[in-house]
Amino acid sequence: IIDNSEQIADSNGLAEFWNIITFLFENSYIKEGREFVIDRKISITLIGEKRKPFEYKNDTRKQILYLRLKSVYQFYNKEVTKREGVDIIGQTTIRHYFKSRPYFIGLVKGKRFGKSGSQSCYAFDYSMMVEKGLVTLEEDKSDDSLFDTDNDNTDNDYTDEVPY
């Protein structure tokens, strides 16, 4: 029961973390190319046990999210302090939570982030995360023409005139 209770708490805490990360992206606090990168590389060099590098093969070309936790955490921490009833999770705890998730791939020693050069980061199976509804870090490219109010609908009798 204790293990199950801890796992539920871990899941809720991490789910809230990803909700806040999505919020930070949607409000332009974090940006692709600066705090995170999404790509489909075929192989990634990860840091394994005893800091020994090993190769992760992305044969199916899934989208991979590279997240600079150190950079993102500052924004996360600031946002959580504004929210009532949400507890701040420490970086060490978040890293621990990551390791138990099926979408977690591993620690990357060096990944290029825009002009800031090569940085260490964490790699995640972004395709799986989106499928599970955990996080969305992409601009909505849906067709906005469905909501276009400037359409000239001459086939109906609608007018803006007030009837009295």
mmCIF file of C-alpha atoms in Angstrom:
data_model
loop_
_atom_site.group_PDB
_atom_site.id
_atom_site.type_symbol
_atom_site.label_atom_id
_atom_site.label_comp_id
_atom_site.label_asym_id
_atom_site.label_seq_id
_atom_site.Cartn_x
_atom_site.Cartn_y
_atom_site.Cartn_z
ATOM 1 C CA ILE A 1 0.000 0.000 0.000
ATOM 2 C CA ILE A 2 2.847 2.373 0.863
ATOM 3 C CA ASP A 3 4.573 1.675 -2.487
ATOM 4 C CA ASN A 4 1.324 2.255 -4.392
ATOM 5 C CA SER A 5 0.674 5.460 -2.470
ATOM 6 C CA GLU A 6 4.183 6.760 -3.235
ATOM 7 C CA GLN A 7 3.813 5.835 -6.912
ATOM 8 C CA ILE A 8 0.512 7.735 -7.155
ATOM 9 C CA ALA A 9 2.106 10.776 -5.496
ATOM 10 C CA ASP A 10 5.048 10.509 -7.933
ATOM 11 C CA SER A 11 2.676 10.320 -10.908
ATOM 12 C CA ASN A 12 0.609 13.301 -9.743
ATOM 13 C CA GLY A 13 3.710 15.379 -9.070
ATOM 14 C CA LEU A 14 5.267 14.588 -12.423
ATOM 15 C CA ALA A 15 1.968 15.143 -14.257
ATOM 16 C CA GLU A 16 1.772 18.582 -12.648
ATOM 17 C CA PHE A 17 5.389 19.236 -13.680
ATOM 18 C CA TRP A 18 4.544 18.512 -17.340
ATOM 19 C CA ASN A 19 1.363 20.630 -17.111
ATOM 20 C CA ILE A 20 3.450 23.555 -15.919
ATOM 21 C CA ILE A 21 6.069 22.955 -18.631
ATOM 22 C CA THR A 22 3.274 23.095 -21.237
ATOM 23 C CA PHE A 23 1.959 26.313 -19.650
ATOM 24 C CA LEU A 24 5.450 27.843 -19.718
ATOM 25 C CA PHE A 25 5.782 26.991 -23.412
ATOM 26 C CA GLU A 26 2.334 28.310 -24.325
ATOM 27 C CA ASN A 27 3.141 31.581 -22.561
ATOM 28 C CA SER A 28 6.594 31.879 -24.192
ATOM 29 C CA TYR A 29 8.627 31.551 -20.993
ATOM 30 C CA ILE A 30 10.456 28.586 -22.513
ATOM 31 C CA LYS A 31 11.249 28.224 -26.195
ATOM 32 C CA GLU A 32 12.237 25.474 -28.568
ATOM 33 C CA GLY A 33 15.902 25.719 -29.410
ATOM 34 C CA ARG A 34 16.693 27.370 -26.090
ATOM 35 C CA GLU A 35 15.294 25.214 -23.239
ATOM 36 C CA PHE A 36 14.301 22.205 -25.318
ATOM 37 C CA VAL A 37 14.645 20.642 -28.766
ATOM 38 C CA ILE A 38 12.440 18.091 -30.507
ATOM 39 C CA ASP A 39 13.880 15.990 -33.340
ATOM 40 C CA ARG A 40 13.925 12.494 -34.831
ATOM 41 C CA LYS A 41 17.597 11.499 -34.669
ATOM 42 C CA ILE A 42 18.254 7.861 -35.490
ATOM 43 C CA SER A 43 20.728 7.376 -32.639
ATOM 44 C CA ILE A 44 21.546 9.191 -29.429
ATOM 45 C CA THR A 45 24.589 8.799 -27.214
ATOM 46 C CA LEU A 46 23.454 8.559 -23.598
ATOM 47 C CA ILE A 47 25.329 8.466 -20.325
ATOM 48 C CA GLY A 48 24.796 5.132 -18.634
ATOM 49 C CA GLU A 49 25.793 3.591 -15.354
ATOM 50 C CA LYS A 50 29.198 4.669 -14.035
ATOM 51 C CA ARG A 51 29.050 7.517 -16.599
ATOM 52 C CA LYS A 52 29.779 5.078 -19.427
ATOM 53 C CA PRO A 53 28.352 6.221 -22.803
ATOM 54 C CA PHE A 54 26.007 3.956 -24.750
ATOM 55 C CA GLU A 55 23.968 4.268 -27.936
ATOM 56 C CA TYR A 56 20.151 4.508 -28.034
ATOM 57 C CA LYS A 57 18.698 3.481 -31.405
ATOM 58 C CA ASN A 58 15.598 5.332 -32.597
ATOM 59 C CA ASP A 59 14.857 2.961 -35.483
ATOM 60 C CA THR A 60 11.197 3.995 -35.747
ATOM 61 C CA ARG A 61 12.168 7.698 -35.938
ATOM 62 C CA LYS A 62 9.975 8.714 -33.003
ATOM 63 C CA GLN A 63 10.116 12.337 -31.928
ATOM 64 C CA ILE A 64 12.635 12.822 -29.141
ATOM 65 C CA LEU A 65 12.341 15.662 -26.625
ATOM 66 C CA TYR A 66 15.634 16.997 -25.283
ATOM 67 C CA LEU A 67 14.969 19.019 -22.141
ATOM 68 C CA ARG A 68 17.471 21.230 -20.304
ATOM 69 C CA LEU A 69 16.114 20.602 -16.814
ATOM 70 C CA LYS A 70 18.482 23.102 -15.158
ATOM 71 C CA SER A 71 17.137 25.918 -17.357
ATOM 72 C CA VAL A 72 13.481 24.898 -17.270
ATOM 73 C CA TYR A 73 13.485 24.252 -13.535
ATOM 74 C CA GLN A 74 13.943 27.940 -12.674
ATOM 75 C CA PHE A 75 10.769 28.840 -14.622
ATOM 76 C CA TYR A 76 8.930 25.835 -13.158
ATOM 77 C CA ASN A 77 9.888 26.807 -9.603
ATOM 78 C CA LYS A 78 8.760 30.415 -10.095
ATOM 79 C CA GLU A 79 5.411 29.333 -11.572
ATOM 80 C CA VAL A 80 4.678 26.752 -8.855
ATOM 81 C CA THR A 81 5.205 29.331 -6.102
ATOM 82 C CA LYS A 82 2.349 31.361 -7.656
ATOM 83 C CA ARG A 83 -0.068 28.423 -7.604
ATOM 84 C CA GLU A 84 -2.105 27.570 -4.573
ATOM 85 C CA GLY A 85 -2.123 23.933 -3.501
ATOM 86 C CA VAL A 86 0.781 22.876 -5.736
ATOM 87 C CA ASP A 87 3.974 21.674 -4.079
ATOM 88 C CA ILE A 88 7.388 22.357 -5.576
ATOM 89 C CA ILE A 89 9.251 19.195 -6.497
ATOM 90 C CA GLY A 90 13.040 19.384 -6.176
ATOM 91 C CA GLN A 91 15.274 18.754 -9.194
ATOM 92 C CA THR A 92 16.710 15.589 -7.654
ATOM 93 C CA THR A 93 13.211 14.226 -7.044
ATOM 94 C CA ILE A 94 12.115 15.083 -10.592
ATOM 95 C CA ARG A 95 15.159 13.265 -12.003
ATOM 96 C CA HIS A 96 14.262 10.265 -9.819
ATOM 97 C CA TYR A 97 10.651 10.337 -11.100
ATOM 98 C CA PHE A 98 11.878 10.511 -14.710
ATOM 99 C CA LYS A 99 13.828 7.263 -14.389
ATOM 100 C CA SER A 100 10.709 5.247 -13.570
ATOM 101 C CA ARG A 101 8.698 6.447 -16.595
ATOM 102 C CA PRO A 102 8.415 4.471 -19.847
ATOM 103 C CA TYR A 103 8.889 7.633 -21.944
ATOM 104 C CA PHE A 104 12.232 8.460 -20.300
ATOM 105 C CA ILE A 105 15.199 7.638 -22.548
ATOM 106 C CA GLY A 106 18.154 8.948 -20.565
ATOM 107 C CA LEU A 107 20.756 11.615 -19.892
ATOM 108 C CA VAL A 108 22.512 13.144 -22.890
ATOM 109 C CA LYS A 109 25.981 14.559 -22.216
ATOM 110 C CA GLY A 110 25.948 17.084 -25.040
ATOM 111 C CA LYS A 111 23.178 18.403 -27.297
ATOM 112 C CA ARG A 112 23.314 21.653 -29.266
ATOM 113 C CA PHE A 113 20.743 24.236 -28.168
ATOM 114 C CA GLY A 114 20.733 27.186 -30.536
ATOM 115 C CA LYS A 115 23.524 29.669 -29.913
ATOM 116 C CA SER A 116 24.242 28.454 -26.378
ATOM 117 C CA GLY A 117 26.349 25.567 -27.640
ATOM 118 C CA SER A 118 26.365 21.997 -26.430
ATOM 119 C CA GLN A 119 24.518 21.338 -23.156
ATOM 120 C CA SER A 120 23.653 18.287 -21.105
ATOM 121 C CA CYS A 121 19.971 17.413 -21.103
ATOM 122 C CA TYR A 122 17.419 14.658 -20.655
ATOM 123 C CA ALA A 123 15.928 12.743 -23.569
ATOM 124 C CA PHE A 124 12.304 11.586 -23.669
ATOM 125 C CA ASP A 125 10.108 9.728 -26.131
ATOM 126 C CA TYR A 126 8.070 12.799 -27.073
ATOM 127 C CA SER A 127 5.781 10.790 -29.368
ATOM 128 C CA MET A 128 4.728 8.627 -26.405
ATOM 129 C CA MET A 129 4.290 11.666 -24.160
ATOM 130 C CA VAL A 130 1.967 13.374 -26.648
ATOM 131 C CA GLU A 131 0.049 10.130 -27.141
ATOM 132 C CA LYS A 132 -0.459 9.904 -23.346
ATOM 133 C CA GLY A 133 -1.509 13.564 -23.222
ATOM 134 C CA LEU A 134 1.340 14.534 -20.882
ATOM 135 C CA VAL A 135 2.839 17.506 -22.690
ATOM 136 C CA THR A 136 2.512 19.574 -25.868
ATOM 137 C CA LEU A 137 5.489 21.677 -26.876
ATOM 138 C CA GLU A 138 4.555 22.499 -30.447
ATOM 139 C CA GLU A 139 2.664 25.378 -31.985
ATOM 140 C CA ASP A 140 -0.894 24.487 -32.993
ATOM 141 C CA LYS A 141 -0.809 24.318 -36.762
ATOM 142 C CA SER A 142 -4.492 23.481 -37.169
ATOM 143 C CA ASP A 143 -6.574 25.225 -39.820
ATOM 144 C CA ASP A 144 -7.949 28.413 -38.280
ATOM 145 C CA SER A 145 -10.136 29.129 -41.317
ATOM 146 C CA LEU A 146 -13.005 27.302 -39.600
ATOM 147 C CA PHE A 147 -13.182 30.231 -37.197
ATOM 148 C CA ASP A 148 -12.748 32.962 -39.793
ATOM 149 C CA THR A 149 -15.405 35.582 -39.088
ATOM 150 C CA ASP A 150 -14.634 37.593 -42.212
ATOM 151 C CA ASN A 151 -16.353 35.127 -44.571
ATOM 152 C CA ASP A 152 -18.839 36.790 -46.881
ATOM 153 C CA ASN A 153 -21.945 34.623 -46.489
ATOM 154 C CA THR A 154 -24.334 36.077 -49.026
ATOM 155 C CA ASP A 155 -26.474 32.934 -49.072
ATOM 156 C CA ASN A 156 -28.218 33.747 -45.781
ATOM 157 C CA ASP A 157 -30.440 36.560 -44.589
ATOM 158 C CA TYR A 158 -28.437 37.403 -41.471
ATOM 159 C CA THR A 159 -27.916 41.098 -40.791
ATOM 160 C CA ASP A 160 -26.329 43.005 -37.942
ATOM 161 C CA GLU A 161 -29.370 45.278 -37.604
ATOM 162 C CA VAL A 162 -31.213 45.381 -34.305
ATOM 163 C CA PRO A 163 -34.896 44.362 -34.825
ATOM 164 C CA TYR A 164 -36.403 47.260 -32.846
#
